[in-house]
Amino acid sequence: MTAAEPTGRVLVVDDDLTVSDVVRRYLERAGHQVALAATGEDALRWIAENEPDLVVLDLMLPGIDGLEVCGRLRERGAVPVVMLTALGEEENRIAGLQLGADDYVTKPFSPRELVLRVNSVLRRAKAPAPPSARRLADGDLRLDASARKATLGGAELSLTGREFDLLEFLMSHPGEAFTRTQLLERVWGWDFGDQSTVTVHVRRLREKIELVPAKPARICTVWGVGYRYDRSV
């Protein structure tokens, strides 16, 4: 790990003690402080008493499952979540993204890849805004890049880190069409990955900023290409 990489307090939630121990060792080697929880109940109790910078969350947990934990985390705020899912759990993965998870890694996974994903999410969450960060406005939709805050009609929007990054990028490039692959590269920083991640995040943004999400006026689908942001005024 380079000195430029962010570090933070990471909670790893997995009932497989072997997996959680391996993940812990790799994350600690990368400079992170790591806590472990084996159940959703334990995770929620720990989070109620602590402020993690990021949660690594297995979706298949005994008792309260990972999807419910993710949903409760989103009710509390925008703490970043990296999901762990089995290779065949596409529906659960999409459900997790719809609940606001920032990233995912499929099992079996490389611990090094997980560390890279954790670092990537933390880097964006902790990155200070550049001096030239602008305040973007489109009618009653306003975005302050330095404060990491977006409002619609004066009311603050509850956005995850990735949702904010995606909205900021699209608003900064009105009228330009981008493929899902381009958005993965420019917003997520991935040169590979599941394009449904972009689709799910676009859907969530539409639910929060569009008057009629099924007929979006701002984030428009460009058939055969991807998406384009159209200013409302």
PDB file of N, CA and C in Angstrom, residues 10-64:
ATOM      1  N   VAL A  10     -12.656  -0.446   9.762  1.00  0.00           N
ATOM      2  CA  VAL A  10     -13.479  -1.308   8.911  1.00  0.00           C
ATOM      3  C   VAL A  10     -14.106  -2.413   9.754  1.00  0.00           C
ATOM      4  N   LEU A  11     -15.415  -2.589   9.614  1.00  0.00           N
ATOM      5  CA  LEU A  11     -16.115  -3.701  10.244  1.00  0.00           C
ATOM      6  C   LEU A  11     -16.337  -4.781   9.199  1.00  0.00           C
ATOM      7  N   VAL A  12     -15.866  -6.001   9.486  1.00  0.00           N
ATOM      8  CA  VAL A  12     -16.057  -7.146   8.595  1.00  0.00           C
ATOM      9  C   VAL A  12     -17.133  -8.033   9.200  1.00  0.00           C
ATOM     10  N   VAL A  13     -18.215  -8.262   8.440  1.00  0.00           N
ATOM     11  CA  VAL A  13     -19.340  -9.049   8.932  1.00  0.00           C
ATOM     12  C   VAL A  13     -19.463 -10.321   8.087  1.00  0.00           C
ATOM     13  N   ASP A  14     -19.084 -11.465   8.669  1.00  0.00           N
ATOM     14  CA  ASP A  14     -19.128 -12.739   7.957  1.00  0.00           C
ATOM     15  C   ASP A  14     -19.168 -13.850   8.993  1.00  0.00           C
ATOM     16  N   ASP A  15     -20.064 -14.838   8.811  1.00  0.00           N
ATOM     17  CA  ASP A  15     -20.159 -15.920   9.783  1.00  0.00           C
ATOM     18  C   ASP A  15     -19.137 -17.020   9.531  1.00  0.00           C
ATOM     19  N   ASP A  16     -18.399 -16.953   8.429  1.00  0.00           N
ATOM     20  CA  ASP A  16     -17.309 -17.894   8.160  1.00  0.00           C
ATOM     21  C   ASP A  16     -16.051 -17.333   8.812  1.00  0.00           C
ATOM     22  N   LEU A  17     -15.653 -17.913   9.923  1.00  0.00           N
ATOM     23  CA  LEU A  17     -14.538 -17.371  10.693  1.00  0.00           C
ATOM     24  C   LEU A  17     -13.230 -17.421   9.922  1.00  0.00           C
ATOM     25  N   THR A  18     -13.072 -18.422   9.057  1.00  0.00           N
ATOM     26  CA  THR A  18     -11.850 -18.505   8.251  1.00  0.00           C
ATOM     27  C   THR A  18     -11.772 -17.340   7.278  1.00  0.00           C
ATOM     28  N   VAL A  19     -12.891 -17.053   6.603  1.00  0.00           N
ATOM     29  CA  VAL A  19     -12.923 -15.945   5.655  1.00  0.00           C
ATOM     30  C   VAL A  19     -12.677 -14.618   6.368  1.00  0.00           C
ATOM     31  N   SER A  20     -13.380 -14.398   7.479  1.00  0.00           N
ATOM     32  CA  SER A  20     -13.243 -13.116   8.175  1.00  0.00           C
ATOM     33  C   SER A  20     -11.839 -12.931   8.719  1.00  0.00           C
ATOM     34  N   ASP A  21     -11.184 -14.018   9.156  1.00  0.00           N
ATOM     35  CA  ASP A  21      -9.817 -13.890   9.670  1.00  0.00           C
ATOM     36  C   ASP A  21      -8.842 -13.540   8.557  1.00  0.00           C
ATOM     37  N   VAL A  22      -9.009 -14.166   7.386  1.00  0.00           N
ATOM     38  CA  VAL A  22      -8.142 -13.841   6.249  1.00  0.00           C
ATOM     39  C   VAL A  22      -8.347 -12.386   5.828  1.00  0.00           C
ATOM     40  N   VAL A  23      -9.603 -11.967   5.721  1.00  0.00           N
ATOM     41  CA  VAL A  23      -9.901 -10.586   5.341  1.00  0.00           C
ATOM     42  C   VAL A  23      -9.304  -9.622   6.366  1.00  0.00           C
ATOM     43  N   ARG A  24      -9.464  -9.937   7.642  1.00  0.00           N
ATOM     44  CA  ARG A  24      -8.910  -9.073   8.685  1.00  0.00           C
ATOM     45  C   ARG A  24      -7.407  -8.889   8.522  1.00  0.00           C
ATOM     46  N   ARG A  25      -6.690 -10.004   8.307  1.00  0.00           N
ATOM     47  CA  ARG A  25      -5.235  -9.922   8.203  1.00  0.00           C
ATOM     48  C   ARG A  25      -4.801  -9.096   7.002  1.00  0.00           C
ATOM     49  N   TYR A  26      -5.471  -9.262   5.873  1.00  0.00           N
ATOM     50  CA  TYR A  26      -5.104  -8.487   4.684  1.00  0.00           C
ATOM     51  C   TYR A  26      -5.421  -7.005   4.867  1.00  0.00           C
ATOM     52  N   LEU A  27      -6.572  -6.701   5.486  1.00  0.00           N
ATOM     53  CA  LEU A  27      -6.925  -5.298   5.699  1.00  0.00           C
ATOM     54  C   LEU A  27      -5.993  -4.645   6.710  1.00  0.00           C
ATOM     55  N   GLU A  28      -5.634  -5.372   7.760  1.00  0.00           N
ATOM     56  CA  GLU A  28      -4.701  -4.814   8.736  1.00  0.00           C
ATOM     57  C   GLU A  28      -3.333  -4.589   8.115  1.00  0.00           C
ATOM     58  N   ARG A  29      -2.927  -5.512   7.257  1.00  0.00           N
ATOM     59  CA  ARG A  29      -1.650  -5.340   6.564  1.00  0.00           C
ATOM     60  C   ARG A  29      -1.676  -4.079   5.691  1.00  0.00           C
ATOM     61  N   ALA A  30      -2.862  -3.707   5.218  1.00  0.00           N
ATOM     62  CA  ALA A  30      -3.000  -2.504   4.401  1.00  0.00           C
ATOM     63  C   ALA A  30      -3.151  -1.245   5.244  1.00  0.00           C
ATOM     64  N   GLY A  31      -3.113  -1.405   6.565  1.00  0.00           N
ATOM     65  CA  GLY A  31      -3.135  -0.237   7.438  1.00  0.00           C
ATOM     66  C   GLY A  31      -4.463   0.089   8.087  1.00  0.00           C
ATOM     67  N   HIS A  32      -5.486  -0.747   7.859  1.00  0.00           N
ATOM     68  CA  HIS A  32      -6.805  -0.480   8.413  1.00  0.00           C
ATOM     69  C   HIS A  32      -6.951  -1.040   9.822  1.00  0.00           C
ATOM     70  N   GLN A  33      -7.820  -0.415  10.603  1.00  0.00           N
ATOM     71  CA  GLN A  33      -8.235  -0.975  11.888  1.00  0.00           C
ATOM     72  C   GLN A  33      -9.464  -1.831  11.616  1.00  0.00           C
ATOM     73  N   VAL A  34      -9.462  -3.065  12.093  1.00  0.00           N
ATOM     74  CA  VAL A  34     -10.507  -4.005  11.708  1.00  0.00           C
ATOM     75  C   VAL A  34     -11.211  -4.580  12.935  1.00  0.00           C
ATOM     76  N   ALA A  35     -12.543  -4.593  12.880  1.00  0.00           N
ATOM     77  CA  ALA A  35     -13.369  -5.275  13.870  1.00  0.00           C
ATOM     78  C   ALA A  35     -14.160  -6.355  13.139  1.00  0.00           C
ATOM     79  N   LEU A  36     -14.513  -7.418  13.862  1.00  0.00           N
ATOM     80  CA  LEU A  36     -15.221  -8.545  13.257  1.00  0.00           C
ATOM     81  C   LEU A  36     -16.579  -8.742  13.917  1.00  0.00           C
ATOM     82  N   ALA A  37     -17.553  -9.169  13.110  1.00  0.00           N
ATOM     83  CA  ALA A  37     -18.866  -9.568  13.616  1.00  0.00           C
ATOM     84  C   ALA A  37     -19.310 -10.786  12.817  1.00  0.00           C
ATOM     85  N   ALA A  38     -19.919 -11.765  13.500  1.00  0.00           N
ATOM     86  CA  ALA A  38     -20.309 -13.009  12.841  1.00  0.00           C
ATOM     87  C   ALA A  38     -21.785 -13.056  12.477  1.00  0.00           C
ATOM     88  N   THR A  39     -22.579 -12.139  13.019  1.00  0.00           N
ATOM     89  CA  THR A  39     -24.019 -12.119  12.726  1.00  0.00           C
ATOM     90  C   THR A  39     -24.470 -10.694  12.457  1.00  0.00           C
ATOM     91  N   GLY A  40     -25.640 -10.582  11.848  1.00  0.00           N
ATOM     92  CA  GLY A  40     -26.199  -9.259  11.611  1.00  0.00           C
ATOM     93  C   GLY A  40     -26.504  -8.532  12.908  1.00  0.00           C
ATOM     94  N   GLU A  41     -26.980  -9.280  13.904  1.00  0.00           N
ATOM     95  CA  GLU A  41     -27.276  -8.666  15.198  1.00  0.00           C
ATOM     96  C   GLU A  41     -26.015  -8.086  15.831  1.00  0.00           C
ATOM     97  N   ASP A  42     -24.918  -8.867  15.806  1.00  0.00           N
ATOM     98  CA  ASP A  42     -23.649  -8.388  16.365  1.00  0.00           C
ATOM     99  C   ASP A  42     -23.169  -7.140  15.617  1.00  0.00           C
ATOM    100  N   ALA A  43     -23.332  -7.167  14.289  1.00  0.00           N
ATOM    101  CA  ALA A  43     -22.884  -6.030  13.483  1.00  0.00           C
ATOM    102  C   ALA A  43     -23.648  -4.761  13.846  1.00  0.00           C
ATOM    103  N   LEU A  44     -24.971  -4.875  13.976  1.00  0.00           N
ATOM    104  CA  LEU A  44     -25.780  -3.695  14.288  1.00  0.00           C
ATOM    105  C   LEU A  44     -25.476  -3.168  15.685  1.00  0.00           C
ATOM    106  N   ARG A  45     -25.223  -4.082  16.643  1.00  0.00           N
ATOM    107  CA  ARG A  45     -24.858  -3.641  17.991  1.00  0.00           C
ATOM    108  C   ARG A  45     -23.525  -2.899  17.968  1.00  0.00           C
ATOM    109  N   TRP A  46     -22.551  -3.433  17.214  1.00  0.00           N
ATOM    110  CA  TRP A  46     -21.234  -2.794  17.153  1.00  0.00           C
ATOM    111  C   TRP A  46     -21.339  -1.417  16.501  1.00  0.00           C
ATOM    112  N   ILE A  47     -22.107  -1.334  15.423  1.00  0.00           N
ATOM    113  CA  ILE A  47     -22.246  -0.070  14.691  1.00  0.00           C
ATOM    114  C   ILE A  47     -22.950   0.977  15.549  1.00  0.00           C
ATOM    115  N   ALA A  48     -23.887   0.529  16.411  1.00  0.00           N
ATOM    116  CA  ALA A  48     -24.603   1.470  17.280  1.00  0.00           C
ATOM    117  C   ALA A  48     -23.662   2.130  18.279  1.00  0.00           C
ATOM    118  N   GLU A  49     -22.551   1.480  18.590  1.00  0.00           N
ATOM    119  CA  GLU A  49     -21.610   2.002  19.588  1.00  0.00           C
ATOM    120  C   GLU A  49     -20.353   2.579  18.966  1.00  0.00           C
ATOM    121  N   ASN A  50     -20.172   2.389  17.694  1.00  0.00           N
ATOM    122  CA  ASN A  50     -18.958   2.822  17.006  1.00  0.00           C
ATOM    123  C   ASN A  50     -19.311   3.510  15.691  1.00  0.00           C
ATOM    124  N   GLU A  51     -18.327   4.130  15.081  1.00  0.00           N
ATOM    125  CA  GLU A  51     -18.543   4.809  13.805  1.00  0.00           C
ATOM    126  C   GLU A  51     -17.567   4.235  12.780  1.00  0.00           C
ATOM    127  N   PRO A  52     -17.938   3.146  12.085  1.00  0.00           N
ATOM    128  CA  PRO A  52     -17.026   2.584  11.088  1.00  0.00           C
ATOM    129  C   PRO A  52     -16.899   3.503   9.880  1.00  0.00           C
ATOM    130  N   ASP A  53     -15.742   3.476   9.257  1.00  0.00           N
ATOM    131  CA  ASP A  53     -15.559   4.209   8.004  1.00  0.00           C
ATOM    132  C   ASP A  53     -16.075   3.402   6.822  1.00  0.00           C
ATOM    133  N   LEU A  54     -16.164   2.067   7.008  1.00  0.00           N
ATOM    134  CA  LEU A  54     -16.635   1.194   5.927  1.00  0.00           C
ATOM    135  C   LEU A  54     -17.020  -0.142   6.531  1.00  0.00           C
ATOM    136  N   VAL A  55     -18.008  -0.799   5.927  1.00  0.00           N
ATOM    137  CA  VAL A  55     -18.440  -2.126   6.358  1.00  0.00           C
ATOM    138  C   VAL A  55     -18.284  -3.104   5.206  1.00  0.00           C
ATOM    139  N   VAL A  56     -17.567  -4.198   5.455  1.00  0.00           N
ATOM    140  CA  VAL A  56     -17.501  -5.325   4.519  1.00  0.00           C
ATOM    141  C   VAL A  56     -18.559  -6.310   4.982  1.00  0.00           C
ATOM    142  N   LEU A  57     -19.563  -6.555   4.147  1.00  0.00           N
ATOM    143  CA  LEU A  57     -20.783  -7.222   4.606  1.00  0.00           C
ATOM    144  C   LEU A  57     -21.132  -8.431   3.740  1.00  0.00           C
ATOM    145  N   ASP A  58     -21.093  -9.612   4.363  1.00  0.00           N
ATOM    146  CA  ASP A  58     -21.573 -10.818   3.682  1.00  0.00           C
ATOM    147  C   ASP A  58     -23.096 -10.794   3.679  1.00  0.00           C
ATOM    148  N   LEU A  59     -23.702 -11.072   2.535  1.00  0.00           N
ATOM    149  CA  LEU A  59     -25.161 -11.011   2.461  1.00  0.00           C
ATOM    150  C   LEU A  59     -25.834 -12.223   3.099  1.00  0.00           C
ATOM    151  N   MET A  60     -25.157 -13.386   3.089  1.00  0.00           N
ATOM    152  CA  MET A  60     -25.753 -14.601   3.623  1.00  0.00           C
ATOM    153  C   MET A  60     -25.316 -14.786   5.073  1.00  0.00           C
ATOM    154  N   LEU A  61     -26.124 -14.242   5.996  1.00  0.00           N
ATOM    155  CA  LEU A  61     -25.818 -14.310   7.422  1.00  0.00           C
ATOM    156  C   LEU A  61     -26.951 -15.021   8.159  1.00  0.00           C
ATOM    157  N   PRO A  62     -26.643 -15.689   9.262  1.00  0.00           N
ATOM    158  CA  PRO A  62     -27.718 -16.272  10.078  1.00  0.00           C
ATOM    159  C   PRO A  62     -28.507 -15.172  10.786  1.00  0.00           C
ATOM    160  N   GLY A  63     -29.785 -15.418  11.017  1.00  0.00           N
ATOM    161  CA  GLY A  63     -30.606 -14.413  11.688  1.00  0.00           C
ATOM    162  C   GLY A  63     -30.891 -13.250  10.761  1.00  0.00           C
ATOM    163  N   ILE A  64     -30.548 -12.051  11.189  1.00  0.00           N
ATOM    164  CA  ILE A  64     -30.710 -10.869  10.340  1.00  0.00           C
ATOM    165  C   ILE A  64     -29.710 -10.953   9.202  1.00  0.00           C
TER     166      ILE A  64
END
